[in-house]
CSV table of C-alpha atoms in Angstrom, one decimal:
chain,number,residue,atom,x,y,z
A,7,UNK,CA,47.9,11.0,-87.5
A,8,UNK,CA,48.2,10.8,-83.7
A,9,UNK,CA,46.0,8.6,-81.5
A,10,UNK,CA,45.1,9.6,-77.9
A,11,UNK,CA,42.9,8.1,-75.2
A,12,UNK,CA,40.4,10.4,-73.4
A,13,UNK,CA,38.0,10.2,-70.5
A,14,UNK,CA,34.8,12.3,-70.9
A,15,UNK,CA,31.7,12.7,-68.7
A,16,UNK,CA,28.5,11.2,-70.2
A,17,UNK,CA,27.0,14.7,-70.5
A,18,UNK,CA,30.0,15.8,-72.7
A,19,UNK,CA,29.9,12.8,-75.1
A,20,UNK,CA,28.4,14.9,-77.9
A,21,UNK,CA,30.4,18.1,-77.2
A,22,UNK,CA,32.8,18.0,-80.1
A,23,UNK,CA,34.6,21.2,-79.2
A,24,UNK,CA,35.4,19.9,-75.7
A,25,UNK,CA,36.6,16.5,-77.1
A,26,UNK,CA,38.8,18.4,-79.6
A,27,UNK,CA,40.3,20.5,-76.9
A,28,UNK,CA,41.0,17.5,-74.7
A,29,UNK,CA,42.6,15.6,-77.6
A,30,UNK,CA,44.7,18.6,-78.6
A,31,UNK,CA,46.0,19.0,-75.1
A,32,UNK,CA,46.8,15.3,-74.7
A,33,UNK,CA,48.5,15.2,-78.1
A,34,UNK,CA,50.4,18.5,-77.5
A,35,UNK,CA,49.0,20.0,-80.7
A,36,UNK,CA,47.6,23.6,-80.8
A,37,UNK,CA,43.8,23.4,-81.0
A,38,UNK,CA,43.6,25.6,-84.1
A,39,UNK,CA,45.9,23.2,-86.0
A,40,UNK,CA,43.6,20.2,-85.7
A,41,UNK,CA,41.8,19.7,-89.0
A,42,UNK,CA,40.7,16.1,-88.5
A,43,UNK,CA,39.3,14.2,-85.5
A,44,UNK,CA,37.7,10.8,-85.4
A,45,UNK,CA,36.5,8.6,-82.5
A,46,UNK,CA,37.7,5.1,-83.4
A,47,UNK,CA,36.7,3.3,-80.1
A,48,UNK,CA,34.2,4.0,-77.4
A,49,UNK,CA,33.5,2.2,-74.1
A,50,UNK,CA,32.3,2.9,-70.6
A,51,UNK,CA,34.3,2.9,-67.4
A,52,UNK,CA,31.9,2.6,-64.4
A,53,UNK,CA,34.4,1.5,-61.8
A,54,UNK,CA,34.3,4.7,-59.8
A,55,UNK,CA,31.3,6.6,-58.4
A,56,UNK,CA,31.2,8.8,-61.6
A,57,UNK,CA,31.0,6.8,-64.8
A,58,UNK,CA,33.1,8.0,-67.8
A,59,UNK,CA,33.2,7.3,-71.5
A,60,UNK,CA,36.7,6.1,-72.6
A,61,UNK,CA,37.4,7.3,-76.1
A,62,UNK,CA,40.2,6.4,-78.5
A,63,UNK,CA,40.6,9.4,-80.8
A,64,UNK,CA,42.6,9.9,-84.0
A,65,UNK,CA,43.6,13.5,-84.8
A,66,UNK,CA,45.7,15.2,-87.5
A,67,UNK,CA,46.4,18.6,-89.0
A,68,UNK,CA,44.4,17.8,-92.0
A,69,UNK,CA,41.9,15.2,-93.1
A,70,UNK,CA,43.7,12.1,-94.4
A,71,UNK,CA,42.9,10.6,-97.7
A,72,UNK,CA,39.6,8.7,-97.4
A,73,UNK,CA,39.8,5.0,-96.9
A,74,UNK,CA,38.6,3.4,-100.1
A,75,UNK,CA,37.6,0.1,-98.3
A,76,UNK,CA,34.0,-0.2,-99.5
A,77,UNK,CA,33.2,-3.9,-99.6
A,78,UNK,CA,30.2,-3.5,-101.8
A,79,UNK,CA,32.5,-2.1,-104.5
A,80,UNK,CA,34.5,-5.4,-104.5
A,81,UNK,CA,31.5,-7.5,-105.5
A,82,UNK,CA,31.5,-8.9,-109.0
A,83,UNK,CA,28.7,-9.8,-111.4
A,84,UNK,CA,28.4,-13.6,-111.1
A,85,UNK,CA,25.2,-14.5,-113.0
A,86,UNK,CA,27.1,-16.8,-115.3
A,87,UNK,CA,29.8,-17.9,-112.9
A,88,UNK,CA,30.4,-21.3,-111.3
A,89,UNK,CA,27.5,-22.0,-108.9
A,90,UNK,CA,27.8,-22.9,-105.2
A,91,UNK,CA,24.8,-24.1,-103.3
A,92,UNK,CA,24.2,-22.5,-99.8
A,93,UNK,CA,21.5,-24.1,-97.7
A,94,UNK,CA,20.1,-21.5,-95.2
A,95,UNK,CA,19.5,-17.7,-95.5
A,96,UNK,CA,20.5,-16.7,-92.0
A,97,UNK,CA,23.6,-14.6,-91.2
A,98,UNK,CA,25.9,-17.5,-92.1
A,99,UNK,CA,24.2,-18.2,-95.4
A,100,UNK,CA,24.0,-14.5,-96.4
A,101,UNK,CA,27.6,-13.7,-95.5
A,102,UNK,CA,28.7,-16.8,-97.3
A,103,UNK,CA,26.8,-15.5,-100.3
A,104,UNK,CA,28.5,-12.1,-100.2
A,105,UNK,CA,31.9,-13.8,-99.8
A,106,UNK,CA,31.2,-16.1,-102.8
A,107,UNK,CA,30.3,-13.2,-105.0
A,108,UNK,CA,33.5,-11.4,-104.0
A,109,UNK,CA,35.4,-14.5,-105.0
A,110,UNK,CA,33.7,-14.6,-108.4
A,111,UNK,CA,31.3,-17.5,-107.6
A,112,UNK,CA,27.5,-17.6,-107.9
A,113,UNK,CA,25.6,-18.4,-104.7
A,114,UNK,CA,22.4,-20.3,-105.0
A,115,UNK,CA,20.8,-19.8,-101.6
A,116,UNK,CA,18.0,-22.1,-100.5
A,117,UNK,CA,15.9,-21.5,-97.4
A,118,UNK,CA,13.0,-23.5,-96.0
A,119,UNK,CA,11.3,-20.4,-94.6
A,120,UNK,CA,9.8,-17.2,-95.9
A,121,UNK,CA,11.4,-13.8,-96.7
A,122,UNK,CA,11.8,-11.5,-93.7
A,123,UNK,CA,8.6,-9.5,-93.9
A,124,UNK,CA,6.3,-12.5,-94.5
A,125,UNK,CA,7.8,-14.3,-91.5
A,126,UNK,CA,6.0,-11.8,-89.2
A,127,UNK,CA,2.6,-13.4,-89.7
A,128,UNK,CA,4.0,-16.8,-88.6
A,129,UNK,CA,5.6,-15.1,-85.5
A,130,UNK,CA,2.2,-13.6,-84.6
A,131,UNK,CA,0.7,-17.1,-85.0
A,132,UNK,CA,3.2,-18.5,-82.4
A,133,UNK,CA,2.7,-15.7,-80.0
A,134,UNK,CA,-1.1,-15.3,-80.1
A,135,UNK,CA,-2.5,-18.6,-81.4
A,136,UNK,CA,0.2,-21.1,-80.3
A,137,UNK,CA,0.4,-22.3,-83.9
A,138,UNK,CA,3.9,-23.3,-85.1
A,139,UNK,CA,4.9,-23.3,-88.8
A,140,UNK,CA,7.8,-25.7,-88.7
A,141,UNK,CA,9.5,-24.0,-91.7
A,142,UNK,CA,8.8,-20.3,-90.7
A,143,UNK,CA,9.3,-19.3,-87.1
A,144,UNK,CA,11.7,-17.4,-84.9
A,145,UNK,CA,14.6,-19.8,-86.0
A,146,UNK,CA,13.8,-20.5,-89.6
A,147,UNK,CA,13.3,-18.0,-92.5
A,148,UNK,CA,15.3,-15.2,-94.0
A,149,UNK,CA,17.8,-13.7,-91.6
A,150,UNK,CA,17.6,-16.8,-89.4
A,151,UNK,CA,17.3,-16.5,-85.6
A,152,UNK,CA,19.3,-13.3,-85.5
A,153,UNK,CA,16.7,-11.3,-87.4
A,154,UNK,CA,14.3,-11.0,-84.5
A,155,UNK,CA,16.8,-11.6,-81.7
A,156,UNK,CA,20.0,-9.7,-82.4
A,157,UNK,CA,21.8,-11.2,-79.5
A,158,UNK,CA,22.4,-14.1,-81.9
A,159,UNK,CA,24.8,-11.8,-83.8
A,160,UNK,CA,27.0,-11.3,-80.8
A,161,UNK,CA,30.5,-12.9,-81.1
A,162,UNK,CA,33.4,-13.5,-78.8
A,163,UNK,CA,35.5,-15.0,-81.6
A,164,UNK,CA,37.9,-12.2,-82.1
A,165,UNK,CA,40.8,-14.7,-81.9
A,166,UNK,CA,39.6,-16.4,-85.1
A,167,UNK,CA,40.2,-13.3,-87.2
A,168,UNK,CA,39.0,-9.8,-87.7
A,169,UNK,CA,35.3,-9.1,-87.5
A,170,UNK,CA,35.6,-5.6,-88.9
A,171,UNK,CA,34.7,-6.7,-92.4
A,172,UNK,CA,31.4,-8.2,-91.1
A,173,UNK,CA,30.6,-5.0,-89.2
A,174,UNK,CA,31.4,-2.9,-92.2
A,175,UNK,CA,29.2,-4.9,-94.4
A,176,UNK,CA,26.3,-4.5,-91.9
A,177,UNK,CA,26.9,-0.7,-91.9
A,178,UNK,CA,27.0,-0.7,-95.7
A,179,UNK,CA,23.6,-2.4,-95.6
A,180,UNK,CA,22.0,0.1,-93.2
A,181,UNK,CA,23.3,-0.5,-89.7
A,182,UNK,CA,24.3,2.5,-87.6
A,183,UNK,CA,28.1,3.3,-87.9
A,184,UNK,CA,28.3,3.3,-84.1
A,185,UNK,CA,28.8,-0.5,-84.2
A,186,UNK,CA,32.3,0.2,-85.7
A,187,UNK,CA,33.4,2.1,-82.6
A,188,UNK,CA,31.4,0.7,-79.7
A,189,UNK,CA,33.0,-1.9,-77.4
A,190,UNK,CA,29.8,-3.8,-77.4
A,191,UNK,CA,28.1,-3.2,-80.8
A,192,UNK,CA,24.3,-3.4,-80.9
A,193,UNK,CA,22.3,-3.1,-84.0
A,194,UNK,CA,18.7,-3.4,-82.7
A,195,UNK,CA,16.1,-6.0,-83.6
A,196,UNK,CA,13.9,-3.2,-85.0
A,197,UNK,CA,16.5,-2.4,-87.7
A,198,UNK,CA,17.7,-5.9,-88.6
A,199,UNK,CA,14.8,-6.9,-90.9
A,200,UNK,CA,15.6,-4.0,-93.3
A,201,UNK,CA,19.3,-4.7,-93.2
A,202,UNK,CA,18.6,-8.4,-94.0
A,203,UNK,CA,16.4,-7.4,-96.9
A,204,UNK,CA,19.2,-5.0,-98.2
A,205,UNK,CA,21.7,-7.9,-98.2
A,206,UNK,CA,19.2,-10.0,-100.2
A,207,UNK,CA,19.0,-7.2,-102.8
A,208,UNK,CA,22.8,-7.0,-103.0
A,209,UNK,CA,23.1,-10.8,-103.6
A,210,UNK,CA,20.3,-10.7,-106.3
A,211,UNK,CA,21.7,-7.6,-108.0
A,212,UNK,CA,25.1,-9.3,-108.5
A,213,UNK,CA,23.6,-12.4,-110.1
A,214,UNK,CA,23.1,-14.7,-107.1
A,215,UNK,CA,19.9,-16.7,-106.6
A,216,UNK,CA,17.7,-16.9,-103.5
A,217,UNK,CA,14.8,-19.4,-103.2
A,218,UNK,CA,12.5,-19.2,-100.2
A,219,UNK,CA,10.0,-21.9,-99.2
A,220,UNK,CA,12.6,-24.4,-100.5
A,221,UNK,CA,13.1,-27.2,-98.0
A,222,UNK,CA,16.1,-29.5,-98.6
A,223,UNK,CA,15.1,-33.1,-98.0
A,224,UNK,CA,18.0,-35.1,-99.4
A,225,UNK,CA,21.6,-34.8,-100.5
A,226,UNK,CA,23.1,-35.9,-103.8
A,227,UNK,CA,26.1,-37.6,-102.1
A,228,UNK,CA,27.9,-40.7,-103.4
A,229,UNK,CA,31.3,-42.2,-102.7
A,230,UNK,CA,32.3,-39.3,-100.5
A,231,UNK,CA,31.4,-36.7,-103.1
A,232,UNK,CA,28.7,-34.0,-102.6
A,233,UNK,CA,27.0,-33.2,-105.9
A,234,UNK,CA,24.0,-31.1,-104.7
A,235,UNK,CA,20.7,-31.3,-102.9
A,236,UNK,CA,17.1,-32.4,-103.5
A,237,UNK,CA,14.2,-30.2,-102.3
A,238,UNK,CA,10.6,-31.1,-101.1
A,239,UNK,CA,9.2,-30.5,-104.6
A,240,UNK,CA,11.6,-33.1,-106.0
A,241,UNK,CA,13.7,-30.5,-107.8
A,242,UNK,CA,17.5,-30.9,-107.6
A,243,UNK,CA,20.2,-28.3,-107.5
A,244,UNK,CA,23.7,-29.4,-108.5
A,245,UNK,CA,27.1,-27.8,-107.9
A,246,UNK,CA,30.7,-28.8,-107.2
A,247,UNK,CA,30.4,-27.3,-103.6
A,248,UNK,CA,27.6,-27.0,-101.1
A,249,UNK,CA,27.6,-24.9,-97.9
A,250,UNK,CA,25.3,-26.1,-95.1
A,251,UNK,CA,24.5,-22.9,-93.2
A,252,UNK,CA,21.5,-24.3,-91.5
A,253,UNK,CA,22.0,-23.3,-87.8
A,254,UNK,CA,21.8,-25.7,-84.9
A,255,UNK,CA,18.0,-25.9,-84.8
A,256,UNK,CA,17.8,-27.7,-88.2
A,257,UNK,CA,18.0,-31.2,-86.6
A,258,UNK,CA,16.7,-32.9,-89.7
A,259,UNK,CA,19.8,-31.8,-91.6
A,260,UNK,CA,22.1,-33.3,-89.0
A,261,UNK,CA,20.1,-36.6,-89.1
A,262,UNK,CA,20.4,-36.5,-92.9
A,263,UNK,CA,24.2,-36.1,-92.6
A,264,UNK,CA,24.4,-39.0,-90.2
A,265,UNK,CA,22.2,-41.2,-92.5
A,266,UNK,CA,24.6,-40.5,-95.4
A,267,UNK,CA,27.7,-41.3,-93.4
A,268,UNK,CA,29.0,-37.7,-93.4
A,269,UNK,CA,31.3,-37.2,-90.5
A,270,UNK,CA,29.8,-35.2,-87.6
A,271,UNK,CA,31.8,-34.0,-84.7
A,272,UNK,CA,30.1,-33.5,-81.3
A,273,UNK,CA,30.7,-30.4,-79.4
A,274,UNK,CA,29.8,-29.3,-75.9
A,275,UNK,CA,26.5,-27.5,-75.5
A,276,UNK,CA,25.6,-24.6,-73.3
A,277,UNK,CA,22.5,-24.7,-71.1
A,278,UNK,CA,20.9,-21.3,-70.9
A,279,UNK,CA,19.1,-20.0,-67.8
A,280,UNK,CA,17.1,-16.8,-67.9
A,281,UNK,CA,17.6,-14.3,-65.1
A,282,UNK,CA,15.5,-11.2,-64.8
A,283,UNK,CA,16.4,-8.0,-62.9
A,284,UNK,CA,14.6,-4.6,-62.8
A,285,UNK,CA,16.7,-2.3,-65.1
A,286,UNK,CA,16.8,0.5,-62.5
A,287,UNK,CA,18.5,-1.9,-60.0
A,288,UNK,CA,21.3,-2.8,-62.5
A,289,UNK,CA,21.7,0.8,-63.4
A,290,UNK,CA,22.1,1.8,-59.8
A,291,UNK,CA,24.6,-1.1,-59.0
A,292,UNK,CA,26.6,-0.4,-62.2
A,293,UNK,CA,26.5,3.4,-62.3
A,294,UNK,CA,26.0,4.3,-58.7
A,295,UNK,CA,23.1,6.6,-59.7
A,296,UNK,CA,19.5,6.8,-58.6
A,297,UNK,CA,18.6,8.0,-62.1
A,298,UNK,CA,20.7,7.2,-65.2
A,299,UNK,CA,22.5,10.1,-66.7
A,300,UNK,CA,21.8,11.2,-70.3
A,301,UNK,CA,24.0,9.5,-72.9
A,302,UNK,CA,24.6,6.5,-70.6
A,303,UNK,CA,23.0,3.4,-72.1
A,304,UNK,CA,21.1,0.8,-70.1
A,305,UNK,CA,23.7,-0.9,-68.0
A,306,UNK,CA,24.8,-4.4,-68.5
A,307,UNK,CA,27.2,-6.9,-66.9
A,308,UNK,CA,29.2,-10.0,-67.8
A,309,UNK,CA,29.8,-13.0,-65.6
A,310,UNK,CA,32.5,-15.5,-66.2
A,311,UNK,CA,33.8,-18.2,-63.9
A,312,UNK,CA,34.8,-21.9,-63.7
A,313,UNK,CA,32.9,-24.5,-61.7
A,314,UNK,CA,34.4,-28.0,-61.5
A,315,UNK,CA,36.3,-27.4,-64.7
A,316,UNK,CA,33.3,-26.1,-66.6
A,317,UNK,CA,32.8,-22.5,-67.8
A,318,UNK,CA,29.9,-20.6,-66.5
A,319,UNK,CA,29.2,-17.3,-68.3
A,320,UNK,CA,26.6,-14.8,-69.2
A,321,UNK,CA,25.8,-14.8,-72.9
A,322,UNK,CA,23.6,-11.9,-73.8
A,323,UNK,CA,22.0,-9.1,-71.8
A,324,UNK,CA,18.9,-7.7,-73.3
A,325,UNK,CA,17.7,-4.5,-71.5
A,326,UNK,CA,14.0,-4.2,-72.2
A,327,UNK,CA,13.8,-7.4,-74.3
A,328,UNK,CA,11.1,-9.9,-74.8
A,329,UNK,CA,10.9,-13.6,-74.0
A,330,UNK,CA,10.1,-15.2,-77.4
A,331,UNK,CA,8.6,-18.7,-78.1
A,332,UNK,CA,11.3,-20.1,-80.3
A,333,UNK,CA,9.8,-23.6,-81.0
A,334,UNK,CA,10.3,-25.1,-84.5
A,335,UNK,CA,7.9,-28.0,-84.1
């Protein structure tokens, strides 16, 4: 397999023959001898007057043996395995559940909120009636804050390890495979609820447990040992290990940790400021075009600088997004 880098005009992005010819020419291989071609990375170069797509392409004389890395096939049946409690059914809790199953452990996932479809009624109540359900809202419930605001799934943490496993798991649960090649992968808030529900089904199918409307009110914690949790109904769940995947909005959990003498480490917080621009203005500045070409996505930008030793950076651009009321109380 040879790997080459190509520049193509936006209008040619879906012209497979043209891309194949360019790749053959760059690799010095006769066009008719290419039996396999795959785009493995895609980004946009808008530095000149004419924007281009930059493609990293693999090509070979014949299709290589298929990669057998299908993460769902690695999952075990864990119904009778050692249990681990996971508090929170957001991205952290669900991915912890999948990892536990792969390691042969049984996740018992507890979430204070409702399953993803039922949450919609509570979101409507916030938006239209100004009524907040403190356990089911934009932050709490199946899928967590990321379900209805997929900017929450963005990460800059590539230095901490590969994120390709997480992206592959999202694809195996229904996300578009484009997220595996795009420089800035985007799933879409309209698709995430179904993906979240599919992950739930995977966990249940392999013997895990998921309990909604189950609010953790106390810890079974004595002499530095964590034995489990107590819920609002008085029911206890016990296990040798507990994962707190509650997100930063669950302030009651942090107060509970402090009251039990569990070590907490403070970290800096980022203060967010919303800035709004007309999309055509950003498109014109970024692409130098009065009207955006076909195949070019809505343009975005990233700002990073230091001011008096503090980082100032743009977190998430959301072309065409909504301002959501994310109160939890």
